[in-house]
Amino acid sequence: MKFTLNWLKDYLDLNVPAEEIADRLTMLGLEVESIRRLHHDLAGIKVARILTVEPHPNADRLQLCQVAVGDQTVRVVCGAANARAGLNTAIALPGTTIPSGLKIREARVRGQVSAGMLCSEKELGISEEGAGIIELDDSLAPGRDLAEALDLADTVIEVDLTPNRPDCASVIGIAREVAGFTGIPLCPPLTAKDLPVLTGKKSSFAIEVRDPGKCPRYAARLLRNVKIGPSPWWLKARLLAIGQRPINNVVDITNLVMMEYGQPLHAFDFARLAGNTIVVRTAGPGETMTTLDGTERTFDPEMLLICDRDKPVAVAGVMGGESSEVSDKTVDILLESACFKPVNIRRTARRLNLSTESSYRFERGVDPAGIPLALERAARLMVELAGAELEQDGVDVLGKIAPPPLLTLRVGRTRDMIGMDLSAAEIRDFLAGIEFQVDQTDDPDQLLVHPPSFRVDIEREADLVEEVARLKGYNEIPATMPMVPMSFPEQDRARNLRRRLAGVMVAMGFSEVINYSFTSEQNLDRLGLANDDPLRRAVQLLNPLTEEQGIMRTMLLPGILENVRRNINQQNIDLRLFEVGKVFHPRGKGGQPEERIHLTAVLSGRRHPGASLLHFGIDAVDIHDARGAVENLLQELDLAENTALVATDVQPGYIQSESCSLVLSKTGQTLGLIGQLGPDVGRNFGIKQELFVLSLDLEDLAGIKTGTKKFRQLPRYPSVQWDIAVLVPEQVAAGDMVQLIRECDEPLVEQAELFDIYRGKPIEPGMKSVALTITYRSGEQTLDDETVDVVHQRIIKKLVTEFKGRLREAH
């Protein structure tokens, strides 16, 4: 948002340096990006009047001009086509340096002396217009400094606005902020008391709003016998200073009022509106219109259009159409001032790839109460500057507009949040300075606050406290150390688990990936999920960013498989990847989806990536590496004692045989899955190498209670290890045997581990040999063989009895 210091002074009796204003605005949350002095390089440029014009004797395209500059008359050679007697223009006399850096001196041009240079707007740095010399008002006296005569000496300030402050996308909005911190009264050009009542009963036109939800207010007035022409210099200068190109008096007035009030306006050629009617409606299927930029555009049914009886004449809130454009032949003008639903304008501008000053303001939200003010201001300027005759009545279609919220502001709460001792009177003065209505209640600690309609960002008490803080000045708030209670807050178990889990996975050589929570339904087909699989029940997005992101993901695997494919395509084939993220499951019509946090990891390629081939070889990972990763993870998270990995024959379609589940030991609840990705599924995702998958539900894992950590002294006595080899039926799980030993009531047993499984001769079919190592230790003495043997035999008896096996004899 750009504005000038002189423009600001139109509404404030201001005598504050631009630098101070910029500093205070920045501290108010309106960050000033730049301060630029205008036309300080026009020193020496004078107003001049051309007295006579004669052809140059030696050049067809040049003329000899006698020019009056104050009391002196000089002769200048000029090639501008618009040079004529009686014209007031600008001259650079010898010794003057123009803004381009050229120093003017007396010179001979084709044999004729030229004592200066008549300048164009482009040569003066005022605009890009360079077709002819500048044309000035006849009332300016020759010899005056040009910068003084045209009031060009000014300062442009540019403010970077945040999206929640559309009220400051106007010069009056900025002036209101300046009035708030200076205490100077704001004097806008018009107030609500100056507005006529628009009934529509005596209007020569009609307005029909068919979609009041997208257009809550639409007002218009008719101006007849408008004389289209150039704008006066003061109006041009205002627009040029902020980087806008003057066009004609009507268009320039609408642009000026838009920058002044933050309310976009549009002028229609009334004679080109069929039926003398404006219809505000959504677009029909495939409806098209050529906009003012000469582009034919096709509209979606959601887009809001401004139409006459037969056709569209403007894209609501974005750009007008060629069919109703104001031209030199225009006589009557219908002037529009309206507000539209911000979301609709934002979507329309994005889909049409068309961003304008108008859409910038509408998509952030304009003040519905400011619509008649801007309309009346523009209408009066057109009467003054374009000789228009304003029709007495107009139309103002007002729909349902939610009033600003009525808020209670607690004085004590404000003091506590800001950290300053402020009185109720001070708070009331701060808010009243930016046009908030503040009333005292029966409770001296409470104020009743009515935010103005242009402050769409004020929704709750905290917003009011913020207003008080910024108006007081953030730099005035004292720095104090917060009072922090010396207590350890309760930690969120799920968050701690996720943090610890990620650290363990990285320590095991895995790399974390992060994918979008959106995916494509085609990925569920690629996984080979059955039609009745619960994972196919996904949350559909109403407005997906792309076709490939049409649903919320029900599992993390598809995203990781895409990561794997991209890595393999880049010749990175040794992969250990994991992701911790949310999956989403619908809960029913209209309800919020259930969100659960999952861990999914994949392993592929060599077992020891990056290690020496000479020492580690090229062995590939297998299902046991995936199992080992899970076991190590559970051990590090103190969950190993309450969980177990068991073989399973029931697995989803994307997992082939040899898979296992992680279950809760006491209840048998399934917590996760480990297995190999089916080759057909891998090919569907462009993956041709073996891939092993592990997936865990962290919501369930977080609910498992871990044992309290206990500390004990380091053992003083040595341990001993004895081995057992037991023949058991093939279906017995070796892990169950290890678990039995660990849970037996034998105080000397410190650890039990599996170190071998053997099948084959001389062991009969249907049996296998399971070899275990048991570590014994006593905390009171060094163990002898007799003591250990007693415990060892009891364990052998338990294993043989529980698993219907026998002790394997040595051969």
Coordinates of C-alpha atoms in Angstrom, one line a residue, residues 438-807:
V438 CA -16.3 2.1 24.2
D439 CA -18.9 2.2 27.1
Q440 CA -18.4 1.8 30.8
T441 CA -20.4 -0.9 32.5
D442 CA -21.6 -1.1 36.1
D443 CA -18.4 -3.1 36.8
P444 CA -15.5 -0.7 36.9
D445 CA -13.2 -3.5 35.7
Q446 CA -15.2 -4.1 32.5
L447 CA -15.6 -2.0 29.3
L448 CA -18.2 -2.8 26.6
V449 CA -16.5 -2.3 23.2
H450 CA -18.2 -2.0 19.8
P451 CA -15.6 -2.5 17.0
P452 CA -16.2 -0.5 13.9
S453 CA -17.4 -2.3 10.8
F454 CA -14.1 -1.8 8.9
R455 CA -12.2 -3.8 11.5
V456 CA -13.0 -7.3 10.3
D457 CA -10.1 -8.7 12.3
I458 CA -11.5 -7.9 15.7
E459 CA -13.3 -11.1 17.1
R460 CA -12.4 -11.5 20.8
E461 CA -11.1 -9.8 23.9
A462 CA -7.5 -10.7 23.1
D463 CA -7.7 -8.7 19.8
L464 CA -8.7 -5.7 21.8
V465 CA -5.8 -6.1 24.2
E466 CA -3.5 -6.2 21.2
E467 CA -5.0 -3.0 20.0
V468 CA -4.3 -1.3 23.3
A469 CA -0.7 -2.7 23.3
R470 CA 0.2 -1.5 19.9
L471 CA -1.4 2.0 20.4
K472 CA 0.5 2.4 23.7
G473 CA 3.6 1.3 21.8
Y474 CA 5.3 -2.1 22.0
N475 CA 8.6 -0.3 22.8
E476 CA 6.9 1.2 25.9
I477 CA 6.1 -2.2 27.4
P478 CA 8.7 -2.9 30.0
A479 CA 10.8 -6.1 29.8
T480 CA 10.2 -8.3 32.8
M481 CA 11.1 -11.8 33.6
P482 CA 8.1 -14.1 33.7
M483 CA 7.2 -15.9 36.9
V484 CA 7.6 -19.5 36.1
P485 CA 6.5 -22.1 38.7
M486 CA 9.3 -24.6 39.6
S487 CA 7.4 -27.7 38.6
F488 CA 7.7 -30.2 35.9
P489 CA 4.6 -30.1 33.7
E490 CA 3.0 -33.3 32.6
Q491 CA 4.3 -34.4 29.3
D492 CA 2.2 -35.6 26.4
R493 CA 3.0 -39.3 26.2
A494 CA 2.2 -39.6 22.4
R495 CA 4.5 -36.6 21.7
N496 CA 7.3 -38.0 23.8
L497 CA 6.9 -41.4 22.2
R498 CA 7.1 -39.9 18.7
R499 CA 10.3 -37.9 19.6
R500 CA 12.0 -40.9 21.1
L501 CA 10.9 -43.1 18.3
A502 CA 12.3 -40.8 15.6
G503 CA 15.7 -40.7 17.5
V504 CA 15.9 -44.5 17.7
M505 CA 15.0 -44.9 14.0
V506 CA 17.7 -42.4 13.0
A507 CA 20.2 -44.1 15.2
M508 CA 19.5 -47.4 13.4
G509 CA 20.3 -45.8 10.1
F510 CA 16.9 -44.8 8.9
S511 CA 16.2 -41.5 7.2
E512 CA 12.9 -39.6 8.0
V513 CA 10.6 -38.5 5.2
I514 CA 7.6 -36.2 5.4
N515 CA 4.8 -36.5 2.8
Y516 CA 1.5 -34.7 2.2
S517 CA -1.5 -35.9 4.1
F518 CA -3.3 -36.0 0.8
T519 CA -3.1 -38.8 -1.7
S520 CA -4.8 -40.4 -4.7
E521 CA -7.4 -43.1 -4.7
Q522 CA -5.4 -44.8 -7.4
N523 CA -2.7 -45.6 -4.9
L524 CA -5.2 -47.8 -3.0
D525 CA -5.8 -49.7 -6.3
R526 CA -2.0 -50.1 -6.8
L527 CA -1.8 -51.7 -3.3
G528 CA -4.3 -54.3 -4.4
L529 CA -6.7 -53.6 -1.5
A530 CA -10.0 -55.5 -1.6
N531 CA -13.1 -53.5 -2.3
D532 CA -14.4 -54.0 1.2
D533 CA -11.0 -53.2 2.9
P534 CA -11.5 -50.6 5.6
L535 CA -8.5 -48.7 4.3
R536 CA -10.5 -47.8 1.2
R537 CA -12.9 -45.7 3.3
A538 CA -11.2 -42.4 2.9
V539 CA -12.1 -38.7 3.6
Q540 CA -12.8 -37.0 0.3
L541 CA -11.5 -33.4 -0.2
L542 CA -14.0 -30.9 -1.5
N543 CA -11.4 -28.7 -3.1
P544 CA -8.3 -30.7 -3.8
L545 CA -5.1 -29.0 -5.0
T546 CA -4.6 -31.6 -7.7
E547 CA -6.3 -34.7 -8.9
E548 CA -3.4 -36.7 -7.3
Q549 CA -4.4 -35.4 -3.9
G550 CA -8.1 -36.0 -3.8
I551 CA -8.4 -37.9 -0.5
M552 CA -6.9 -37.9 3.0
R553 CA -4.5 -40.8 3.5
T554 CA -5.6 -43.8 5.4
M555 CA -2.1 -45.2 5.5
L556 CA 1.5 -43.9 5.2
L557 CA 2.8 -46.6 2.8
P558 CA 1.9 -45.1 -0.6
G559 CA 3.8 -41.9 0.1
I560 CA 6.9 -43.8 1.2
L561 CA 6.7 -46.0 -1.9
E562 CA 6.8 -42.9 -4.0
N563 CA 9.9 -41.8 -2.1
V564 CA 11.5 -45.2 -2.7
R565 CA 10.7 -45.0 -6.5
R566 CA 12.3 -41.5 -6.8
N567 CA 15.4 -42.6 -4.9
I568 CA 15.8 -45.7 -7.0
N569 CA 15.4 -43.6 -10.2
Q570 CA 18.3 -41.5 -8.9
Q571 CA 20.5 -44.7 -8.4
N572 CA 20.1 -44.7 -4.6
I573 CA 19.0 -48.3 -4.1
D574 CA 20.1 -49.0 -0.5
L575 CA 17.2 -47.5 1.4
R576 CA 16.1 -47.3 5.0
L577 CA 13.2 -44.8 5.2
F578 CA 10.5 -44.0 7.8
E579 CA 7.7 -41.6 8.3
V580 CA 5.7 -40.7 11.5
G581 CA 2.5 -39.0 10.6
K582 CA -1.3 -38.9 10.9
V583 CA -3.7 -41.1 9.0
F584 CA -7.4 -40.2 8.7
H585 CA -10.6 -42.3 8.9
P586 CA -14.1 -41.0 8.4
R587 CA -16.4 -41.1 11.3
G588 CA -19.7 -40.5 9.6
K589 CA -21.6 -37.8 7.7
G590 CA -20.6 -34.3 8.8
G591 CA -18.3 -35.5 11.6
Q592 CA -14.6 -34.8 11.8
P593 CA -12.4 -37.7 10.8
E594 CA -10.5 -39.8 13.3
E595 CA -6.8 -39.0 13.3
R596 CA -4.3 -41.6 14.4
I597 CA -0.5 -41.4 14.4
H598 CA 1.3 -44.2 12.6
L599 CA 4.9 -45.2 11.9
T600 CA 5.7 -46.8 8.6
A601 CA 9.3 -47.8 7.6
V602 CA 10.8 -49.6 4.6
L603 CA 14.1 -51.4 4.1
S604 CA 15.6 -52.4 0.7
G605 CA 19.0 -53.0 -0.8
R606 CA 22.2 -54.0 1.0
R607 CA 22.2 -54.9 4.7
H608 CA 25.3 -52.7 5.2
P609 CA 25.0 -49.8 2.8
G610 CA 28.1 -47.6 2.6
A611 CA 30.3 -50.3 4.2
S612 CA 33.3 -52.0 2.6
L613 CA 32.2 -54.7 0.1
L614 CA 35.4 -56.5 1.0
H615 CA 34.5 -56.9 4.7
F616 CA 30.7 -56.8 4.6
G617 CA 29.8 -58.2 1.2
I618 CA 26.6 -57.5 -0.7
D619 CA 24.1 -59.4 1.5
A620 CA 20.5 -58.0 1.0
V621 CA 18.2 -57.1 3.8
D622 CA 15.4 -59.6 4.6
I623 CA 12.5 -60.0 6.9
H624 CA 14.8 -60.6 9.9
D625 CA 16.3 -57.1 9.5
A626 CA 12.8 -55.7 9.7
R627 CA 12.0 -57.8 12.8
G628 CA 15.3 -56.7 14.3
A629 CA 14.5 -53.1 13.8
V630 CA 11.1 -53.5 15.5
E631 CA 12.6 -55.5 18.4
N632 CA 15.4 -52.9 18.9
L633 CA 12.8 -50.1 18.8
L634 CA 10.6 -51.8 21.4
Q635 CA 13.6 -52.4 23.6
E636 CA 14.7 -48.7 23.4
L637 CA 11.2 -47.6 24.2
D638 CA 10.8 -49.9 27.2
L639 CA 7.9 -51.8 25.5
A640 CA 9.6 -55.1 24.8
E641 CA 8.3 -56.8 28.0
N642 CA 4.6 -56.1 27.2
T643 CA 4.7 -56.9 23.5
A644 CA 5.6 -59.8 21.3
L645 CA 6.2 -60.6 17.6
V646 CA 4.2 -63.5 16.4
A647 CA 3.8 -65.1 12.9
T648 CA 0.5 -64.5 11.2
D649 CA -1.2 -66.0 8.2
V650 CA -3.6 -63.1 7.9
Q651 CA -2.1 -60.1 6.2
P652 CA -3.3 -57.4 3.8
G653 CA -3.1 -57.9 0.0
Y654 CA 0.1 -55.8 -0.4
I655 CA 2.1 -58.1 1.9
Q656 CA 3.2 -61.5 0.7
S657 CA 3.9 -64.6 2.8
E658 CA 6.3 -64.7 5.8
S659 CA 5.0 -61.9 7.8
C660 CA 4.4 -61.3 11.5
S661 CA 2.4 -59.0 13.7
L662 CA 3.3 -57.1 16.8
V663 CA 0.7 -57.8 19.5
L664 CA 0.1 -56.8 23.1
S665 CA 1.1 -59.7 25.2
K666 CA -1.8 -59.7 27.7
T667 CA -4.7 -59.0 25.3
G668 CA -3.4 -60.1 21.9
Q669 CA -4.3 -56.7 20.4
T670 CA -2.6 -56.2 17.1
L671 CA -0.3 -53.1 17.2
G672 CA 1.5 -53.4 13.9
L673 CA 2.7 -55.5 11.0
I674 CA 6.0 -56.6 9.5
G675 CA 6.3 -58.2 6.1
Q676 CA 7.6 -58.2 2.5
L677 CA 5.9 -56.0 -0.1
G678 CA 4.4 -58.1 -2.8
P679 CA 6.3 -58.0 -6.1
D680 CA 3.2 -57.1 -8.1
V681 CA 2.5 -54.2 -5.8
G682 CA 6.1 -53.0 -6.1
R683 CA 5.9 -53.0 -9.9
N684 CA 2.7 -51.0 -9.7
F685 CA 4.7 -48.3 -7.9
G686 CA 7.7 -48.6 -10.3
I687 CA 9.8 -50.6 -7.8
K688 CA 11.5 -53.8 -9.0
Q689 CA 13.7 -54.7 -6.0
E690 CA 12.7 -56.5 -2.8
L691 CA 11.2 -54.2 -0.2
F692 CA 10.3 -55.0 3.5
V693 CA 7.7 -53.0 5.4
L694 CA 7.0 -52.4 9.0
S695 CA 4.0 -50.4 10.3
L696 CA 3.1 -49.5 13.8
D697 CA 0.1 -47.7 15.4
L698 CA 1.7 -45.2 17.8
E699 CA -1.7 -44.4 19.4
D700 CA -1.9 -47.9 20.7
L701 CA 1.8 -48.1 21.6
A702 CA 1.4 -44.8 23.6
G703 CA -1.3 -46.4 25.7
I704 CA 1.0 -49.2 26.9
K705 CA 2.3 -48.6 30.4
T706 CA 6.0 -49.0 30.8
G707 CA 7.7 -50.2 34.0
T708 CA 9.2 -47.7 36.4
K709 CA 12.9 -47.4 35.9
K710 CA 14.9 -49.0 38.7
F711 CA 18.5 -48.5 39.5
R712 CA 20.8 -51.1 41.0
Q713 CA 24.5 -51.3 41.7
L714 CA 26.8 -53.0 39.3
P715 CA 27.2 -56.7 39.9
R716 CA 30.1 -57.7 42.2
Y717 CA 30.1 -61.4 41.2
P718 CA 30.7 -63.0 37.8
S719 CA 28.1 -64.6 35.7
V720 CA 28.0 -68.1 34.1
Q721 CA 26.4 -69.2 30.8
W722 CA 24.9 -72.6 30.3
D723 CA 23.4 -73.8 27.0
I724 CA 20.3 -75.9 26.4
A725 CA 19.3 -77.7 23.1
V726 CA 15.6 -78.8 23.2
L727 CA 13.8 -80.8 20.4
V728 CA 10.3 -79.4 20.0
P729 CA 7.5 -79.7 17.4
E730 CA 7.9 -77.5 14.4
Q731 CA 5.0 -75.2 15.2
V732 CA 6.5 -74.1 18.6
A733 CA 7.8 -70.5 18.4
A734 CA 11.3 -70.1 19.7
G735 CA 10.4 -66.7 21.1
D736 CA 7.8 -68.3 23.4
M737 CA 10.5 -70.6 24.8
V738 CA 12.8 -67.6 25.5
Q739 CA 9.9 -65.7 27.1
L740 CA 9.1 -68.7 29.4
I741 CA 12.6 -68.7 30.7
R742 CA 12.6 -64.9 31.2
E743 CA 9.4 -65.0 33.1
C744 CA 10.1 -68.1 35.3
D745 CA 10.4 -67.5 39.0
E746 CA 14.2 -68.1 39.2
P747 CA 16.2 -65.3 40.8
L748 CA 19.5 -66.6 39.4
V749 CA 18.3 -66.2 35.8
E750 CA 19.7 -63.0 34.4
Q751 CA 19.1 -63.4 30.6
A752 CA 18.0 -65.9 28.0
E753 CA 18.8 -65.7 24.3
L754 CA 18.3 -67.9 21.2
F755 CA 21.4 -68.7 19.3
D756 CA 20.5 -71.5 16.9
I757 CA 17.6 -73.4 15.3
Y758 CA 18.4 -76.7 13.4
R759 CA 16.3 -78.9 11.2
G760 CA 17.4 -82.0 9.4
K761 CA 19.1 -85.3 10.0
P762 CA 19.3 -86.9 12.5
I763 CA 16.2 -84.9 13.7
E764 CA 13.0 -86.5 12.6
P765 CA 10.6 -84.6 10.4
G766 CA 8.2 -82.3 12.2
M767 CA 10.7 -81.5 14.9
K768 CA 13.4 -78.9 15.3
S769 CA 16.3 -78.2 17.6
V770 CA 16.2 -74.9 19.5
A771 CA 19.5 -73.9 21.2
L772 CA 19.3 -71.4 24.0
T773 CA 21.9 -69.6 26.2
I774 CA 21.0 -68.8 29.8
T775 CA 23.0 -66.4 31.8
Y776 CA 23.1 -67.0 35.6
R777 CA 24.3 -64.6 38.3
S778 CA 24.0 -64.2 42.0
G779 CA 24.2 -60.9 43.8
E780 CA 25.5 -62.5 47.0
Q781 CA 28.2 -65.0 45.9
T782 CA 30.2 -66.6 43.1
L783 CA 28.1 -69.5 41.7
D784 CA 29.3 -73.0 41.6
D785 CA 28.2 -75.8 39.2
E786 CA 26.1 -77.6 41.7
T787 CA 23.9 -74.5 42.5
V788 CA 23.5 -73.6 38.8
D789 CA 22.7 -77.2 37.8
V790 CA 19.7 -77.4 40.2
V791 CA 18.1 -74.3 38.6
H792 CA 19.1 -75.4 35.1
Q793 CA 17.3 -78.8 35.5
R794 CA 14.2 -77.1 36.6
I795 CA 14.2 -74.9 33.5
I796 CA 14.7 -77.9 31.3
K797 CA 11.8 -79.6 32.9
K798 CA 9.6 -76.6 32.3
L799 CA 10.5 -76.3 28.7
V800 CA 10.0 -80.0 28.0
T801 CA 6.7 -80.1 29.8
E802 CA 5.3 -76.8 28.4
F803 CA 6.3 -77.4 24.7
K804 CA 6.0 -81.2 24.6
G805 CA 9.7 -81.7 23.6
R806 CA 12.7 -83.5 24.9
L807 CA 16.3 -82.6 25.7

